[in-house]
PDB file of C-alpha atoms in Angstrom:
ATOM      1  CA  UNK A   1     129.714  32.386 153.728  1.00  0.00           C
ATOM      2  CA  UNK A   2     125.990  31.670 153.163  1.00  0.00           C
ATOM      3  CA  UNK A   3     125.101  28.569 151.164  1.00  0.00           C
ATOM      4  CA  UNK A   4     121.428  27.777 150.611  1.00  0.00           C
ATOM      5  CA  UNK A   5     120.577  24.163 149.894  1.00  0.00           C
ATOM      6  CA  UNK A   6     117.629  23.566 147.603  1.00  0.00           C
ATOM      7  CA  UNK A   7     116.404  20.142 146.519  1.00  0.00           C
ATOM      8  CA  UNK A   8     118.404  19.966 143.291  1.00  0.00           C
ATOM      9  CA  UNK A   9     121.023  22.715 143.605  1.00  0.00           C
ATOM     10  CA  UNK A  10     122.906  24.959 146.012  1.00  0.00           C
ATOM     11  CA  UNK A  11     123.274  28.750 145.961  1.00  0.00           C
ATOM     12  CA  UNK A  12     126.206  30.575 147.504  1.00  0.00           C
ATOM     13  CA  UNK A  13     125.348  34.286 147.599  1.00  0.00           C
ATOM     14  CA  UNK A  14     128.556  35.449 149.287  1.00  0.00           C
ATOM     15  CA  UNK A  15     129.458  38.940 148.049  1.00  0.00           C
ATOM     16  CA  UNK A  16     126.052  39.655 146.495  1.00  0.00           C
ATOM     17  CA  UNK A  17     124.365  42.966 147.284  1.00  0.00           C
ATOM     18  CA  UNK A  18     120.927  41.382 147.477  1.00  0.00           C
ATOM     19  CA  UNK A  19     120.805  38.097 149.335  1.00  0.00           C
ATOM     20  CA  UNK A  20     118.560  35.129 148.596  1.00  0.00           C
ATOM     21  CA  UNK A  21     114.960  36.049 149.412  1.00  0.00           C
ATOM     22  CA  UNK A  22     111.548  34.435 149.206  1.00  0.00           C
ATOM     23  CA  UNK A  23     110.446  36.874 146.460  1.00  0.00           C
ATOM     24  CA  UNK A  24     112.646  35.158 143.873  1.00  0.00           C
ATOM     25  CA  UNK A  25     111.652  31.677 145.009  1.00  0.00           C
ATOM     26  CA  UNK A  26     107.974  32.576 144.723  1.00  0.00           C
ATOM     27  CA  UNK A  27     108.438  34.162 141.304  1.00  0.00           C
ATOM     28  CA  UNK A  28     110.463  31.273 139.913  1.00  0.00           C
ATOM     29  CA  UNK A  29     108.168  28.547 141.241  1.00  0.00           C
ATOM     30  CA  UNK A  30     105.009  30.290 139.991  1.00  0.00           C
ATOM     31  CA  UNK A  31     106.268  31.664 136.679  1.00  0.00           C
ATOM     32  CA  UNK A  32     108.386  28.832 135.289  1.00  0.00           C
ATOM     33  CA  UNK A  33     105.826  26.151 136.179  1.00  0.00           C
ATOM     34  CA  UNK A  34     103.584  27.672 133.503  1.00  0.00           C
ATOM     35  CA  UNK A  35     106.333  27.817 130.859  1.00  0.00           C
ATOM     36  CA  UNK A  36     108.113  24.471 131.125  1.00  0.00           C
ATOM     37  CA  UNK A  37     108.406  24.140 127.338  1.00  0.00           C
ATOM     38  CA  UNK A  38     110.465  27.347 126.991  1.00  0.00           C
ATOM     39  CA  UNK A  39     113.547  27.045 124.790  1.00  0.00           C
ATOM     40  CA  UNK A  40     115.280  30.367 125.484  1.00  0.00           C
ATOM     41  CA  UNK A  41     115.306  32.308 128.761  1.00  0.00           C
ATOM     42  CA  UNK A  42     117.029  35.461 129.999  1.00  0.00           C
ATOM     43  CA  UNK A  43     117.358  36.212 133.714  1.00  0.00           C
ATOM     44  CA  UNK A  44     118.025  39.957 133.923  1.00  0.00           C
ATOM     45  CA  UNK A  45     119.785  41.171 137.057  1.00  0.00           C
ATOM     46  CA  UNK A  46     120.575  37.580 137.941  1.00  0.00           C
ATOM     47  CA  UNK A  47     122.401  38.168 141.226  1.00  0.00           C
ATOM     48  CA  UNK A  48     123.757  34.850 142.464  1.00  0.00           C
ATOM     49  CA  UNK A  49     121.783  32.984 139.802  1.00  0.00           C
ATOM     50  CA  UNK A  50     118.790  31.678 141.744  1.00  0.00           C
ATOM     51  CA  UNK A  51     116.100  32.369 139.112  1.00  0.00           C
ATOM     52  CA  UNK A  52     118.316  31.055 136.326  1.00  0.00           C
ATOM     53  CA  UNK A  53     118.849  27.801 138.254  1.00  0.00           C
ATOM     54  CA  UNK A  54     115.130  27.477 138.971  1.00  0.00           C
ATOM     55  CA  UNK A  55     114.508  27.932 135.244  1.00  0.00           C
ATOM     56  CA  UNK A  56     117.027  25.213 134.452  1.00  0.00           C
ATOM     57  CA  UNK A  57     115.265  22.831 136.839  1.00  0.00           C
ATOM     58  CA  UNK A  58     111.708  23.453 135.608  1.00  0.00           C
ATOM     59  CA  UNK A  59     112.415  24.079 131.894  1.00  0.00           C
ATOM     60  CA  UNK A  60     114.510  21.076 130.804  1.00  0.00           C
ATOM     61  CA  UNK A  61     115.012  22.143 127.167  1.00  0.00           C
ATOM     62  CA  UNK A  62     115.885  25.803 127.767  1.00  0.00           C
ATOM     63  CA  UNK A  63     119.161  27.591 127.185  1.00  0.00           C
ATOM     64  CA  UNK A  64     119.405  30.225 129.912  1.00  0.00           C
ATOM     65  CA  UNK A  65     121.341  33.481 129.789  1.00  0.00           C
ATOM     66  CA  UNK A  66     121.903  35.260 133.100  1.00  0.00           C
ATOM     67  CA  UNK A  67     122.828  38.947 132.888  1.00  0.00           C
ATOM     68  CA  UNK A  68     124.470  40.553 135.912  1.00  0.00           C
ATOM     69  CA  UNK A  69     126.285  43.883 136.176  1.00  0.00           C
ATOM     70  CA  UNK A  70     127.905  43.556 139.607  1.00  0.00           C
ATOM     71  CA  UNK A  71     131.225  41.715 139.481  1.00  0.00           C
ATOM     72  CA  UNK A  72     130.917  39.972 142.855  1.00  0.00           C
ATOM     73  CA  UNK A  73     127.409  38.744 142.121  1.00  0.00           C
ATOM     74  CA  UNK A  74     128.474  37.596 138.650  1.00  0.00           C
ATOM     75  CA  UNK A  75     131.343  35.644 140.180  1.00  0.00           C
ATOM     76  CA  UNK A  76     128.947  33.951 142.599  1.00  0.00           C
ATOM     77  CA  UNK A  77     126.523  33.085 139.803  1.00  0.00           C
ATOM     78  CA  UNK A  78     129.314  31.698 137.653  1.00  0.00           C
ATOM     79  CA  UNK A  79     130.446  29.439 140.487  1.00  0.00           C
ATOM     80  CA  UNK A  80     126.893  28.329 141.270  1.00  0.00           C
ATOM     81  CA  UNK A  81     126.231  27.502 137.626  1.00  0.00           C
ATOM     82  CA  UNK A  82     129.419  25.488 137.336  1.00  0.00           C
ATOM     83  CA  UNK A  83     128.497  23.368 140.363  1.00  0.00           C
ATOM     84  CA  UNK A  84     124.920  22.758 139.207  1.00  0.00           C
ATOM     85  CA  UNK A  85     123.519  19.791 137.244  1.00  0.00           C
ATOM     86  CA  UNK A  86     122.731  22.157 134.334  1.00  0.00           C
ATOM     87  CA  UNK A  87     126.065  23.899 133.812  1.00  0.00           C
ATOM     88  CA  UNK A  88     125.978  23.367 130.034  1.00  0.00           C
ATOM     89  CA  UNK A  89     122.658  25.219 129.689  1.00  0.00           C
ATOM     90  CA  UNK A  90     123.502  28.151 131.975  1.00  0.00           C
ATOM     91  CA  UNK A  91     125.429  31.077 130.489  1.00  0.00           C
ATOM     92  CA  UNK A  92     126.544  34.244 132.252  1.00  0.00           C
ATOM     93  CA  UNK A  93     126.935  37.689 130.729  1.00  0.00           C
ATOM     94  CA  UNK A  94     128.739  40.062 133.093  1.00  0.00           C
ATOM     95  CA  UNK A  95     127.775  43.616 132.238  1.00  0.00           C
ATOM     96  CA  UNK A  96     124.905  46.046 131.727  1.00  0.00           C
ATOM     97  CA  UNK A  97     121.881  44.260 130.308  1.00  0.00           C
ATOM     98  CA  UNK A  98     121.267  47.228 127.996  1.00  0.00           C
ATOM     99  CA  UNK A  99     124.473  46.247 126.163  1.00  0.00           C
ATOM    100  CA  UNK A 100     123.402  42.609 125.820  1.00  0.00           C
ATOM    101  CA  UNK A 101     121.240  41.454 122.950  1.00  0.00           C
ATOM    102  CA  UNK A 102     119.878  37.957 122.305  1.00  0.00           C
ATOM    103  CA  UNK A 103     120.877  36.130 119.132  1.00  0.00           C
ATOM    104  CA  UNK A 104     117.209  35.344 118.467  1.00  0.00           C
ATOM    105  CA  UNK A 105     113.858  36.339 120.000  1.00  0.00           C
ATOM    106  CA  UNK A 106     113.385  34.978 123.524  1.00  0.00           C
ATOM    107  CA  UNK A 107     110.621  32.794 124.871  1.00  0.00           C
ATOM    108  CA  UNK A 108     111.031  34.079 128.426  1.00  0.00           C
ATOM    109  CA  UNK A 109     112.473  37.053 130.302  1.00  0.00           C
ATOM    110  CA  UNK A 110     112.414  36.994 134.084  1.00  0.00           C
ATOM    111  CA  UNK A 111     113.644  39.464 136.666  1.00  0.00           C
ATOM    112  CA  UNK A 112     113.404  40.317 140.335  1.00  0.00           C
ATOM    113  CA  UNK A 113     114.472  43.938 139.831  1.00  0.00           C
ATOM    114  CA  UNK A 114     115.358  46.596 142.398  1.00  0.00           C
ATOM    115  CA  UNK A 115     112.183  48.272 143.582  1.00  0.00           C
ATOM    116  CA  UNK A 116     113.274  51.258 145.674  1.00  0.00           C
ATOM    117  CA  UNK A 117     113.162  54.438 143.612  1.00  0.00           C
ATOM    118  CA  UNK A 118     113.638  56.865 146.507  1.00  0.00           C
ATOM    119  CA  UNK A 119     114.637  56.938 150.156  1.00  0.00           C
ATOM    120  CA  UNK A 120     117.968  56.223 151.793  1.00  0.00           C
ATOM    121  CA  UNK A 121     120.598  54.433 149.756  1.00  0.00           C
ATOM    122  CA  UNK A 122     122.874  51.890 151.430  1.00  0.00           C
ATOM    123  CA  UNK A 123     126.527  52.788 151.974  1.00  0.00           C
ATOM    124  CA  UNK A 124     127.376  49.387 150.488  1.00  0.00           C
ATOM    125  CA  UNK A 125     127.526  50.058 146.707  1.00  0.00           C
ATOM    126  CA  UNK A 126     126.578  46.475 145.786  1.00  0.00           C
ATOM    127  CA  UNK A 127     123.553  46.480 148.077  1.00  0.00           C
ATOM    128  CA  UNK A 128     122.544  49.966 146.932  1.00  0.00           C
ATOM    129  CA  UNK A 129     122.625  48.893 143.274  1.00  0.00           C
ATOM    130  CA  UNK A 130     120.674  45.731 144.057  1.00  0.00           C
ATOM    131  CA  UNK A 131     117.931  47.590 145.947  1.00  0.00           C
ATOM    132  CA  UNK A 132     117.511  50.856 144.015  1.00  0.00           C
ATOM    133  CA  UNK A 133     116.271  51.447 140.487  1.00  0.00           C
ATOM    134  CA  UNK A 134     119.368  53.176 139.190  1.00  0.00           C
ATOM    135  CA  UNK A 135     119.177  51.464 135.804  1.00  0.00           C
ATOM    136  CA  UNK A 136     117.242  48.205 135.985  1.00  0.00           C
ATOM    137  CA  UNK A 137     113.776  49.745 136.290  1.00  0.00           C
ATOM    138  CA  UNK A 138     110.418  48.182 135.534  1.00  0.00           C
ATOM    139  CA  UNK A 139     109.981  50.546 132.593  1.00  0.00           C
ATOM    140  CA  UNK A 140     113.334  49.581 131.074  1.00  0.00           C
ATOM    141  CA  UNK A 141     112.672  45.872 131.548  1.00  0.00           C
ATOM    142  CA  UNK A 142     109.238  46.090 129.930  1.00  0.00           C
ATOM    143  CA  UNK A 143     110.563  48.168 127.050  1.00  0.00           C
ATOM    144  CA  UNK A 144     113.338  45.651 126.385  1.00  0.00           C
ATOM    145  CA  UNK A 145     110.850  42.798 126.630  1.00  0.00           C
ATOM    146  CA  UNK A 146     108.788  44.337 123.833  1.00  0.00           C
ATOM    147  CA  UNK A 147     111.943  44.275 121.679  1.00  0.00           C
ATOM    148  CA  UNK A 148     113.436  40.929 122.684  1.00  0.00           C
ATOM    149  CA  UNK A 149     110.484  38.574 123.143  1.00  0.00           C
ATOM    150  CA  UNK A 150     109.158  36.257 120.465  1.00  0.00           C
ATOM    151  CA  UNK A 151     105.511  36.718 119.389  1.00  0.00           C
ATOM    152  CA  UNK A 152     104.500  34.116 121.995  1.00  0.00           C
ATOM    153  CA  UNK A 153     107.024  35.274 124.608  1.00  0.00           C
ATOM    154  CA  UNK A 154     106.397  36.162 128.248  1.00  0.00           C
ATOM    155  CA  UNK A 155     108.081  38.309 130.899  1.00  0.00           C
ATOM    156  CA  UNK A 156     107.813  37.509 134.609  1.00  0.00           C
ATOM    157  CA  UNK A 157     108.359  40.098 137.340  1.00  0.00           C
ATOM    158  CA  UNK A 158     107.839  40.604 141.061  1.00  0.00           C
ATOM    159  CA  UNK A 159     106.956  43.946 142.625  1.00  0.00           C
ATOM    160  CA  UNK A 160     105.633  45.497 145.836  1.00  0.00           C
ATOM    161  CA  UNK A 161     101.890  46.156 145.824  1.00  0.00           C
ATOM    162  CA  UNK A 162     102.350  49.932 145.612  1.00  0.00           C
ATOM    163  CA  UNK A 163     103.940  49.635 142.138  1.00  0.00           C
ATOM    164  CA  UNK A 164     100.809  48.001 140.729  1.00  0.00           C
ATOM    165  CA  UNK A 165      99.301  50.839 138.707  1.00  0.00           C
ATOM    166  CA  UNK A 166     102.681  52.020 137.467  1.00  0.00           C
ATOM    167  CA  UNK A 167     103.573  48.580 136.103  1.00  0.00           C
ATOM    168  CA  UNK A 168     100.196  48.077 134.423  1.00  0.00           C
ATOM    169  CA  UNK A 169     100.462  51.481 132.737  1.00  0.00           C
ATOM    170  CA  UNK A 170     104.057  50.952 131.576  1.00  0.00           C
ATOM    171  CA  UNK A 171     103.287  47.491 130.264  1.00  0.00           C
ATOM    172  CA  UNK A 172     100.395  48.864 128.212  1.00  0.00           C
ATOM    173  CA  UNK A 173     102.684  51.577 126.851  1.00  0.00           C
ATOM    174  CA  UNK A 174     105.051  48.811 125.720  1.00  0.00           C
ATOM    175  CA  UNK A 175     102.138  46.856 124.172  1.00  0.00           C
ATOM    176  CA  UNK A 176     102.505  43.991 126.620  1.00  0.00           C
ATOM    177  CA  UNK A 177      99.384  42.216 127.824  1.00  0.00           C
ATOM    178  CA  UNK A 178      98.790  41.004 131.369  1.00  0.00           C
ATOM    179  CA  UNK A 179      98.085  37.270 131.262  1.00  0.00           C
ATOM    180  CA  UNK A 180      98.520  36.215 134.900  1.00  0.00           C
ATOM    181  CA  UNK A 181      98.772  37.989 138.250  1.00  0.00           C
ATOM    182  CA  UNK A 182      99.329  36.455 141.673  1.00  0.00           C
ATOM    183  CA  UNK A 183      98.863  38.604 144.778  1.00  0.00           C
ATOM    184  CA  UNK A 184     100.980  37.497 147.746  1.00  0.00           C
ATOM    185  CA  UNK A 185      99.526  37.977 151.240  1.00  0.00           C
ATOM    186  CA  UNK A 186     101.562  37.182 154.318  1.00  0.00           C
ATOM    187  CA  UNK A 187      98.382  36.200 156.203  1.00  0.00           C
ATOM    188  CA  UNK A 188      94.687  36.208 155.172  1.00  0.00           C
ATOM    189  CA  UNK A 189      93.832  39.344 157.133  1.00  0.00           C
ATOM    190  CA  UNK A 190      96.431  41.611 155.499  1.00  0.00           C
ATOM    191  CA  UNK A 191      96.593  43.216 152.082  1.00  0.00           C
ATOM    192  CA  UNK A 192      99.017  41.921 149.481  1.00  0.00           C
ATOM    193  CA  UNK A 193     102.654  42.838 149.997  1.00  0.00           C
ATOM    194  CA  UNK A 194     104.020  41.474 146.704  1.00  0.00           C
ATOM    195  CA  UNK A 195     102.601  40.886 143.238  1.00  0.00           C
ATOM    196  CA  UNK A 196     103.872  38.377 140.682  1.00  0.00           C
ATOM    197  CA  UNK A 197     103.335  39.366 137.054  1.00  0.00           C
ATOM    198  CA  UNK A 198     103.216  37.452 133.778  1.00  0.00           C
ATOM    199  CA  UNK A 199     102.974  39.692 130.703  1.00  0.00           C
ATOM    200  CA  UNK A 200     102.827  38.425 127.137  1.00  0.00           C
ATOM    201  CA  UNK A 201     103.251  39.772 123.646  1.00  0.00           C
ATOM    202  CA  UNK A 202      99.864  38.230 122.798  1.00  0.00           C
ATOM    203  CA  UNK A 203      96.498  39.312 124.139  1.00  0.00           C
ATOM    204  CA  UNK A 204      94.221  36.792 125.829  1.00  0.00           C
ATOM    205  CA  UNK A 205      92.363  35.983 129.002  1.00  0.00           C
ATOM    206  CA  UNK A 206      93.884  37.223 132.261  1.00  0.00           C
ATOM    207  CA  UNK A 207      94.118  34.938 135.283  1.00  0.00           C
ATOM    208  CA  UNK A 208      93.933  36.626 138.695  1.00  0.00           C
ATOM    209  CA  UNK A 209      94.733  34.685 141.851  1.00  0.00           C
ATOM    210  CA  UNK A 210      96.141  35.147 145.334  1.00  0.00           C
ATOM    211  CA  UNK A 211      98.018  33.139 147.921  1.00  0.00           C
ATOM    212  CA  UNK A 212      98.454  33.424 151.690  1.00  0.00           C
ATOM    213  CA  UNK A 213     101.920  32.486 152.891  1.00  0.00           C
ATOM    214  CA  UNK A 214     100.655  31.650 156.384  1.00  0.00           C
ATOM    215  CA  UNK A 215      97.341  30.624 157.880  1.00  0.00           C
ATOM    216  CA  UNK A 216      95.666  32.436 160.791  1.00  0.00           C
ATOM    217  CA  UNK A 217      97.555  30.251 163.274  1.00  0.00           C
ATOM    218  CA  UNK A 218     100.929  31.351 161.840  1.00  0.00           C
ATOM    219  CA  UNK A 219     101.792  28.063 160.125  1.00  0.00           C
ATOM    220  CA  UNK A 220     102.727  27.946 156.460  1.00  0.00           C
ATOM    221  CA  UNK A 221      99.666  27.484 154.280  1.00  0.00           C
ATOM    222  CA  UNK A 222      99.123  24.346 152.223  1.00  0.00           C
ATOM    223  CA  UNK A 223      98.946  26.401 149.016  1.00  0.00           C
ATOM    224  CA  UNK A 224     102.333  27.998 149.714  1.00  0.00           C
ATOM    225  CA  UNK A 225     103.885  24.622 150.504  1.00  0.00           C
ATOM    226  CA  UNK A 226     102.576  23.208 147.232  1.00  0.00           C
ATOM    227  CA  UNK A 227     103.938  26.158 145.263  1.00  0.00           C
ATOM    228  CA  UNK A 228     107.524  25.871 146.528  1.00  0.00           C
ATOM    229  CA  UNK A 229     107.646  22.112 147.095  1.00  0.00           C
ATOM    230  CA  UNK A 230     109.932  21.488 144.093  1.00  0.00           C
ATOM    231  CA  UNK A 231     112.625  23.655 145.643  1.00  0.00           C
ATOM    232  CA  UNK A 232     112.701  23.930 149.426  1.00  0.00           C
ATOM    233  CA  UNK A 233     114.090  20.952 151.294  1.00  0.00           C
ATOM    234  CA  UNK A 234     112.073  22.078 154.308  1.00  0.00           C
ATOM    235  CA  UNK A 235     110.271  25.174 155.548  1.00  0.00           C
ATOM    236  CA  UNK A 236     111.248  26.548 158.908  1.00  0.00           C
ATOM    237  CA  UNK A 237     108.291  27.690 161.071  1.00  0.00           C
TER     238      UNK A 237
END
């Protein structure tokens, strides 16, 4: 049984198809820090509940709905929420997010969706669903965001670099405007491997930035440490 200890909460991801990964930590730390006044948040494809718990920590006034289709992952999220300091603000919907609808327009939607659309599929059904875009695709998420978000709402996503043009095109088709983008480089000499996205219903200036996870000597960079400092108890070399 794997239990991950963060500064203010624990995550047990036992039984989840997709285990805790740095992508979600990066997305949550970067995205929610810019939206701390959010009142209503939906974490779509919540898995064990990591992004929802990060939202609860950084957005103290938000009611957070976590939507998860897989039963084992939903059970883990439910348990994690119950044990957290924010159990009253964390709500779980077990089922297909397409059948869920918010009671009122949302301030925030966030998701670390599956990003494999082809290639070999795992023999483990839970892991296959977590890793492949069988239903929770970028296009579907962006289309739902255009329906569910308030006029000032935002959606936060993480993707591999090779999905860049596809996501920009689909967001434009859904009339969502790119407001922030963070390119993630493992080291300064390599191209970005992940991109963090912040799209809004409103047009405005776009902020482009990048971060290196490690310096040339292999140690974690100061900028990465600052970004995740609210969550990690320590960073292993």
